[in-house]
Amino acid sequence: MTDGTQTALRVGSAMLLYALMSLGAHAQGFFADVTNVNIDGAGTLAVVAPGANYQVVADYQVWNSEGCPGCIAQLIIGTDDGTKDCIYNGVPGVEPGVSANGAVSLVAPTEPGIYDVRFDFDLQFNCPDAVANWPTGSGTNVIGQIVVATGGFFAQVTNTTINGSGTSALVA
């Protein structure tokens, strides 16, 4: 064989191996969608004290691929530096799977800063194993943020109307 033919065979073999690995991952996959997120009653952005408890409420849809309809799946919500917990743990079946509204109680990181609240999913036998496996490599998805701040007074203003015309007004 010529060098060009050997190279083409190696590239073709690598592409076939990648396709088979991708097919295997998909065949054992788990999928999720998280919407209508409300962090500590403040929407998708909340201010919390270091180490404070806060709650994340969200709608979710979870489902397994056809290659693993009976897999035990977990949908995890949390921050990289704070706590994480399962909003779903069970066997959702294939698409459309399970749709519901759920909540998790979490503890904020102890260092002040801005932290992404994310969801991730895993296929474990239980929630503690899925949480211990965070992140799973399936790609964590940002669904909101918490601002961890100390001291002083913090407030968040929402649903503001100025002079009956929305969030802005022209005044003389």
mmCIF file of N, CA and C in Angstrom, residues 40 47-55 79 81-83 105-113 115 146-150:
data_model
loop_
_atom_site.group_PDB
_atom_site.id
_atom_site.type_symbol
_atom_site.label_atom_id
_atom_site.label_comp_id
_atom_site.label_asym_id
_atom_site.label_seq_id
_atom_site.Cartn_x
_atom_site.Cartn_y
_atom_site.Cartn_z
ATOM 1 N N ASP A 40 -34.166 31.112 45.124
ATOM 2 C CA ASP A 40 -34.497 31.794 46.378
ATOM 3 C C ASP A 40 -35.589 32.845 46.209
ATOM 4 N N VAL A 47 -29.082 37.084 45.565
ATOM 5 C CA VAL A 47 -27.991 37.463 46.460
ATOM 6 C C VAL A 47 -28.160 36.658 47.746
ATOM 7 N N VAL A 48 -27.104 35.949 48.134
ATOM 8 C CA VAL A 48 -27.150 35.138 49.359
ATOM 9 C C VAL A 48 -25.879 35.372 50.179
ATOM 10 N N ALA A 49 -25.967 35.136 51.452
ATOM 11 C CA ALA A 49 -24.814 35.274 52.340
ATOM 12 C C ALA A 49 -23.918 34.043 52.220
ATOM 13 N N PRO A 50 -22.638 34.185 52.517
ATOM 14 C CA PRO A 50 -21.733 33.028 52.471
ATOM 15 C C PRO A 50 -22.227 31.901 53.377
ATOM 16 N N GLY A 51 -22.277 30.709 52.847
ATOM 17 C CA GLY A 51 -22.693 29.541 53.623
ATOM 18 C C GLY A 51 -24.179 29.476 53.923
ATOM 19 N N ALA A 52 -24.961 30.393 53.353
ATOM 20 C CA ALA A 52 -26.403 30.428 53.632
ATOM 21 C C ALA A 52 -27.142 29.373 52.818
ATOM 22 N N ASN A 53 -28.273 28.948 53.342
ATOM 23 C CA ASN A 53 -29.154 28.046 52.609
ATOM 24 C C ASN A 53 -29.943 28.853 51.583
ATOM 25 N N TYR A 54 -30.159 28.272 50.420
ATOM 26 C CA TYR A 54 -31.017 28.872 49.411
ATOM 27 C C TYR A 54 -31.706 27.741 48.655
ATOM 28 N N GLN A 55 -32.777 28.085 47.965
ATOM 29 C CA GLN A 55 -33.564 27.068 47.273
ATOM 30 C C GLN A 55 -33.630 27.370 45.782
ATOM 31 N N THR A 79 -23.734 24.402 42.477
ATOM 32 C CA THR A 79 -22.611 25.237 42.047
ATOM 33 C C THR A 79 -21.338 24.428 42.216
ATOM 34 N N ASP A 81 -18.559 25.286 43.590
ATOM 35 C CA ASP A 81 -17.938 25.466 44.905
ATOM 36 C C ASP A 81 -18.908 25.331 46.073
ATOM 37 N N GLY A 82 -20.168 25.068 45.800
ATOM 38 C CA GLY A 82 -21.168 24.914 46.853
ATOM 39 C C GLY A 82 -21.736 23.509 46.821
ATOM 40 N N THR A 83 -22.890 23.348 47.446
ATOM 41 C CA THR A 83 -23.497 22.021 47.475
ATOM 42 C C THR A 83 -24.266 21.753 46.187
ATOM 43 N N SER A 105 -32.750 22.257 48.023
ATOM 44 C CA SER A 105 -32.201 23.192 49.004
ATOM 45 C C SER A 105 -30.691 23.036 48.988
ATOM 46 N N LEU A 106 -29.994 24.141 48.800
ATOM 47 C CA LEU A 106 -28.545 24.113 48.664
ATOM 48 C C LEU A 106 -27.895 25.050 49.671
ATOM 49 N N VAL A 107 -26.585 24.941 49.812
ATOM 50 C CA VAL A 107 -25.806 25.818 50.678
ATOM 51 C C VAL A 107 -24.825 26.575 49.785
ATOM 52 N N ALA A 108 -24.804 27.899 49.933
ATOM 53 C CA ALA A 108 -23.937 28.752 49.119
ATOM 54 C C ALA A 108 -22.472 28.523 49.480
ATOM 55 N N PRO A 109 -21.570 28.785 48.542
ATOM 56 C CA PRO A 109 -20.145 28.750 48.861
ATOM 57 C C PRO A 109 -19.833 29.742 49.988
ATOM 58 N N THR A 110 -18.718 29.553 50.658
ATOM 59 C CA THR A 110 -18.358 30.434 51.780
ATOM 60 C C THR A 110 -17.558 31.652 51.357
ATOM 61 N N GLU A 111 -17.013 31.634 50.151
ATOM 62 C CA GLU A 111 -16.241 32.770 49.653
ATOM 63 C C GLU A 111 -17.145 33.698 48.841
ATOM 64 N N PRO A 112 -17.097 35.032 49.110
ATOM 65 C CA PRO A 112 -17.877 35.969 48.310
ATOM 66 C C PRO A 112 -17.505 35.871 46.828
ATOM 67 N N GLY A 113 -18.487 36.084 45.983
ATOM 68 C CA GLY A 113 -18.260 36.043 44.546
ATOM 69 C C GLY A 113 -19.544 35.753 43.803
ATOM 70 N N TYR A 115 -21.399 33.044 41.392
ATOM 71 C CA TYR A 115 -21.321 31.622 41.070
ATOM 72 C C TYR A 115 -22.449 31.224 40.133
ATOM 73 N N ILE A 146 -25.846 32.965 41.594
ATOM 74 C CA ILE A 146 -25.983 33.521 42.930
ATOM 75 C C ILE A 146 -24.806 34.464 43.151
ATOM 76 N N VAL A 147 -25.097 35.556 43.832
ATOM 77 C CA VAL A 147 -24.058 36.483 44.251
ATOM 78 C C VAL A 147 -23.889 36.266 45.738
ATOM 79 N N VAL A 148 -22.740 35.768 46.121
ATOM 80 C CA VAL A 148 -22.445 35.535 47.533
ATOM 81 C C VAL A 148 -21.746 36.785 48.048
ATOM 82 N N ALA A 149 -22.383 37.466 49.013
ATOM 83 C CA ALA A 149 -21.864 38.740 49.500
ATOM 84 C C ALA A 149 -21.965 38.805 51.020
ATOM 85 N N THR A 150 -21.051 39.554 51.618
ATOM 86 C CA THR A 150 -21.039 39.703 53.078
ATOM 87 C C THR A 150 -21.345 41.143 53.446
#
